[in-house]
Structures are given as C-alpha cells and as structure tokens.
Amino acid sequence: PLLSRSGTPTRVIDTPPGLLLGIDPNAEYATTDVPLPPGSLLTLYTDGLIEKPGLDLDDAIAALAARFTPAPMRTLHSVAESLIQPATNEQRPDDIALLLLRNTERDGWRLHPR
C-alpha cells in the first residue's frame, strides 16, 4: 500500500507478506492499522502493476511511489490513469488491479459516486 497527502512525500506502508488470496481458504492474513488523515489517499495494487522481469521489487515499489502524486482537486480516475498508463505501454506477465481510497471529510468517510 501507498499513503499520500498533498504536500508530503508518498509513504510506502510496510505490511507483512502473506499467501496469495484464494490459495488456501483457511489462510489467516495479518492486518495493519493505518491512520488516514483528512485529504489522504490510500492506494492498494496488485503485483502486476509493478513487477517486471529483472527489476528489483523494492525499486519497482519506490518508482510507483515516486510517480504517485495526487492533488486535492485531482480526480481518482486521473490518479489511477497516471499509475496504470506506464504499465500498459509494456508487456506484463500478470494482471493489474488498483484500489484508491480518499478520505474526503474531516470527521469520517464519505463515498463519492464518481
């Protein structure tokens, strides 16, 4: 996961590794609590977005974080496009999934229909 707030560098959230989803129906997964301050944007993604043969995984995550530049008025669609577009220009061995969550209120979460 990546966590970003306008005016601050994007932070890579350190999470414990686990089995791939669906491999073992009885698998237990660790949870990580992450405070999401107002205006913050959390990004969850699959390895298909960052993995390429011969590229170090940590370098790939750092590169993704470096181009993760959400702004308060930038739409989530625009942010998603900026993250996915570089991967679509190359042959990738895996699928890509991306989930963006933005905290839009000071006192809690509100879902946007956009």
PDB file of C-alpha atoms in Angstrom:
ATOM      1  CA  PRO A   1       0.000   0.000   0.000  1.00  0.00           C
ATOM      2  CA  LEU A   2       0.935   3.639  -0.577  1.00  0.00           C
ATOM      3  CA  LEU A   3      -0.294   6.571   1.502  1.00  0.00           C
ATOM      4  CA  SER A   4      -0.133  10.109   0.202  1.00  0.00           C
ATOM      5  CA  ARG A   5      -1.195  13.541   1.358  1.00  0.00           C
ATOM      6  CA  SER A   6      -0.885  16.702  -0.641  1.00  0.00           C
ATOM      7  CA  GLY A   7       2.394  18.444   0.116  1.00  0.00           C
ATOM      8  CA  THR A   8       4.103  15.400   1.623  1.00  0.00           C
ATOM      9  CA  PRO A   9       6.080  12.583   0.011  1.00  0.00           C
ATOM     10  CA  THR A  10       4.196   9.380  -0.635  1.00  0.00           C
ATOM     11  CA  ARG A  11       4.863   6.788   2.038  1.00  0.00           C
ATOM     12  CA  VAL A  12       5.149   3.056   1.403  1.00  0.00           C
ATOM     13  CA  ILE A  13       3.195   1.231   4.127  1.00  0.00           C
ATOM     14  CA  ASP A  14       5.177  -1.747   5.389  1.00  0.00           C
ATOM     15  CA  THR A  15       2.913  -4.794   5.629  1.00  0.00           C
ATOM     16  CA  PRO A  16       3.691  -8.416   6.463  1.00  0.00           C
ATOM     17  CA  PRO A  17       3.673 -10.782   3.484  1.00  0.00           C
ATOM     18  CA  GLY A  18       1.022 -13.449   3.205  1.00  0.00           C
ATOM     19  CA  LEU A  19      -0.317 -16.122   0.893  1.00  0.00           C
ATOM     20  CA  LEU A  20      -1.953 -15.069  -2.336  1.00  0.00           C
ATOM     21  CA  LEU A  21      -5.693 -14.607  -1.943  1.00  0.00           C
ATOM     22  CA  GLY A  22      -7.636 -17.728  -2.814  1.00  0.00           C
ATOM     23  CA  ILE A  23      -4.713 -20.165  -2.430  1.00  0.00           C
ATOM     24  CA  ASP A  24      -5.856 -21.544   0.920  1.00  0.00           C
ATOM     25  CA  PRO A  25      -9.422 -20.889   2.069  1.00  0.00           C
ATOM     26  CA  ASN A  26      -8.297 -21.379   5.685  1.00  0.00           C
ATOM     27  CA  ALA A  27      -5.359 -18.981   5.488  1.00  0.00           C
ATOM     28  CA  GLU A  28      -5.191 -16.198   8.027  1.00  0.00           C
ATOM     29  CA  TYR A  29      -3.914 -12.791   7.000  1.00  0.00           C
ATOM     30  CA  ALA A  30      -2.281 -10.153   9.144  1.00  0.00           C
ATOM     31  CA  THR A  31      -3.959  -6.776   9.402  1.00  0.00           C
ATOM     32  CA  THR A  32      -2.323  -3.378   9.537  1.00  0.00           C
ATOM     33  CA  ASP A  33      -3.960  -0.293  11.036  1.00  0.00           C
ATOM     34  CA  VAL A  34      -3.125   2.850   9.088  1.00  0.00           C
ATOM     35  CA  PRO A  35      -4.416   6.270  10.126  1.00  0.00           C
ATOM     36  CA  LEU A  36      -5.917   8.076   7.139  1.00  0.00           C
ATOM     37  CA  PRO A  37      -5.869  11.801   7.898  1.00  0.00           C
ATOM     38  CA  PRO A  38      -8.236  14.150   6.067  1.00  0.00           C
ATOM     39  CA  GLY A  39      -7.214  14.571   2.451  1.00  0.00           C
ATOM     40  CA  SER A  40      -5.085  11.430   2.428  1.00  0.00           C
ATOM     41  CA  LEU A  41      -5.198   8.892  -0.371  1.00  0.00           C
ATOM     42  CA  LEU A  42      -4.515   5.195   0.122  1.00  0.00           C
ATOM     43  CA  THR A  43      -3.560   3.044  -2.855  1.00  0.00           C
ATOM     44  CA  LEU A  44      -3.708  -0.735  -2.920  1.00  0.00           C
ATOM     45  CA  TYR A  45      -2.438  -2.551  -6.007  1.00  0.00           C
ATOM     46  CA  THR A  46      -1.531  -5.987  -7.281  1.00  0.00           C
ATOM     47  CA  ASP A  47       1.964  -7.010  -8.238  1.00  0.00           C
ATOM     48  CA  GLY A  48       1.035  -6.855 -11.920  1.00  0.00           C
ATOM     49  CA  LEU A  49       1.293  -3.075 -11.681  1.00  0.00           C
ATOM     50  CA  ILE A  50       4.934  -3.090 -10.579  1.00  0.00           C
ATOM     51  CA  GLU A  51       6.624  -6.390 -11.399  1.00  0.00           C
ATOM     52  CA  LYS A  52       8.804  -6.737 -14.467  1.00  0.00           C
ATOM     53  CA  PRO A  53      11.403  -9.419 -15.178  1.00  0.00           C
ATOM     54  CA  GLY A  54      14.825  -8.293 -13.972  1.00  0.00           C
ATOM     55  CA  LEU A  55      13.514  -5.368 -11.878  1.00  0.00           C
ATOM     56  CA  ASP A  56      14.061  -5.400  -8.115  1.00  0.00           C
ATOM     57  CA  LEU A  57      10.694  -5.368  -6.312  1.00  0.00           C
ATOM     58  CA  ASP A  58      11.743  -2.659  -3.835  1.00  0.00           C
ATOM     59  CA  ASP A  59      12.931  -0.463  -6.725  1.00  0.00           C
ATOM     60  CA  ALA A  60       9.617  -1.019  -8.516  1.00  0.00           C
ATOM     61  CA  ILE A  61       7.626  -0.001  -5.425  1.00  0.00           C
ATOM     62  CA  ALA A  62       9.812   3.089  -4.942  1.00  0.00           C
ATOM     63  CA  ALA A  63       9.262   4.069  -8.581  1.00  0.00           C
ATOM     64  CA  LEU A  64       5.489   3.707  -8.178  1.00  0.00           C
ATOM     65  CA  ALA A  65       5.564   5.837  -5.021  1.00  0.00           C
ATOM     66  CA  ALA A  66       7.626   8.479  -6.835  1.00  0.00           C
ATOM     67  CA  ARG A  67       5.006   8.908  -9.564  1.00  0.00           C
ATOM     68  CA  PHE A  68       2.088   8.792  -7.120  1.00  0.00           C
ATOM     69  CA  THR A  69       1.221  12.490  -6.999  1.00  0.00           C
ATOM     70  CA  PRO A  70      -2.398  13.010  -6.054  1.00  0.00           C
ATOM     71  CA  ALA A  71      -3.614  16.541  -5.504  1.00  0.00           C
ATOM     72  CA  PRO A  72      -6.747  17.539  -3.563  1.00  0.00           C
ATOM     73  CA  MET A  73      -8.697  18.502  -6.682  1.00  0.00           C
ATOM     74  CA  ARG A  74      -7.345  15.706  -8.905  1.00  0.00           C
ATOM     75  CA  THR A  75      -9.924  13.012  -9.626  1.00  0.00           C
ATOM     76  CA  LEU A  76      -9.312   9.447  -8.544  1.00  0.00           C
ATOM     77  CA  HIS A  77      -9.741   8.419 -12.181  1.00  0.00           C
ATOM     78  CA  SER A  78      -6.886  10.717 -13.184  1.00  0.00           C
ATOM     79  CA  VAL A  79      -4.658   9.366 -10.406  1.00  0.00           C
ATOM     80  CA  ALA A  80      -5.477   5.784 -11.435  1.00  0.00           C
ATOM     81  CA  GLU A  81      -4.687   6.522 -15.077  1.00  0.00           C
ATOM     82  CA  SER A  82      -1.317   8.040 -14.152  1.00  0.00           C
ATOM     83  CA  LEU A  83      -0.399   4.906 -12.202  1.00  0.00           C
ATOM     84  CA  ILE A  84      -1.642   2.359 -14.745  1.00  0.00           C
ATOM     85  CA  GLN A  85      -0.593   4.031 -18.005  1.00  0.00           C
ATOM     86  CA  PRO A  86       3.167   3.280 -17.775  1.00  0.00           C
ATOM     87  CA  ALA A  87       2.404  -0.415 -17.189  1.00  0.00           C
ATOM     88  CA  THR A  88       0.109  -0.627 -20.230  1.00  0.00           C
ATOM     89  CA  ASN A  89       2.915   0.547 -22.501  1.00  0.00           C
ATOM     90  CA  GLU A  90       4.883  -2.648 -21.762  1.00  0.00           C
ATOM     91  CA  GLN A  91       4.281  -6.362 -21.961  1.00  0.00           C
ATOM     92  CA  ARG A  92       3.316  -7.508 -18.445  1.00  0.00           C
ATOM     93  CA  PRO A  93       3.090 -11.153 -17.353  1.00  0.00           C
ATOM     94  CA  ASP A  94       0.336 -10.501 -14.787  1.00  0.00           C
ATOM     95  CA  ASP A  95      -2.981  -8.675 -14.483  1.00  0.00           C
ATOM     96  CA  ILE A  96      -3.315  -5.285 -12.808  1.00  0.00           C
ATOM     97  CA  ALA A  97      -5.786  -4.273 -10.115  1.00  0.00           C
ATOM     98  CA  LEU A  98      -5.836  -0.927  -8.346  1.00  0.00           C
ATOM     99  CA  LEU A  99      -7.944   0.433  -5.493  1.00  0.00           C
ATOM    100  CA  LEU A 100      -7.825   4.101  -4.445  1.00  0.00           C
ATOM    101  CA  LEU A 101      -9.418   5.364  -1.220  1.00  0.00           C
ATOM    102  CA  ARG A 102      -9.578   9.074  -0.376  1.00  0.00           C
ATOM    103  CA  ASN A 103     -10.608  10.499   2.994  1.00  0.00           C
ATOM    104  CA  THR A 104     -12.798  13.433   1.961  1.00  0.00           C
ATOM    105  CA  GLU A 105     -14.183  14.570   5.295  1.00  0.00           C
ATOM    106  CA  ARG A 106     -12.650  15.797   8.477  1.00  0.00           C
ATOM    107  CA  ASP A 107     -14.803  13.668  10.739  1.00  0.00           C
ATOM    108  CA  GLY A 108     -15.050  10.442   8.782  1.00  0.00           C
ATOM    109  CA  TRP A 109     -15.516   8.825   5.402  1.00  0.00           C
ATOM    110  CA  ARG A 110     -17.931   9.704   2.677  1.00  0.00           C
ATOM    111  CA  LEU A 111     -18.366   7.705  -0.519  1.00  0.00           C
ATOM    112  CA  HIS A 112     -18.263   9.581  -3.798  1.00  0.00           C
ATOM    113  CA  PRO A 113     -20.351   8.406  -6.734  1.00  0.00           C
ATOM    114  CA  ARG A 114     -17.529   9.436  -9.111  1.00  0.00           C
TER     115      ARG A 114
END
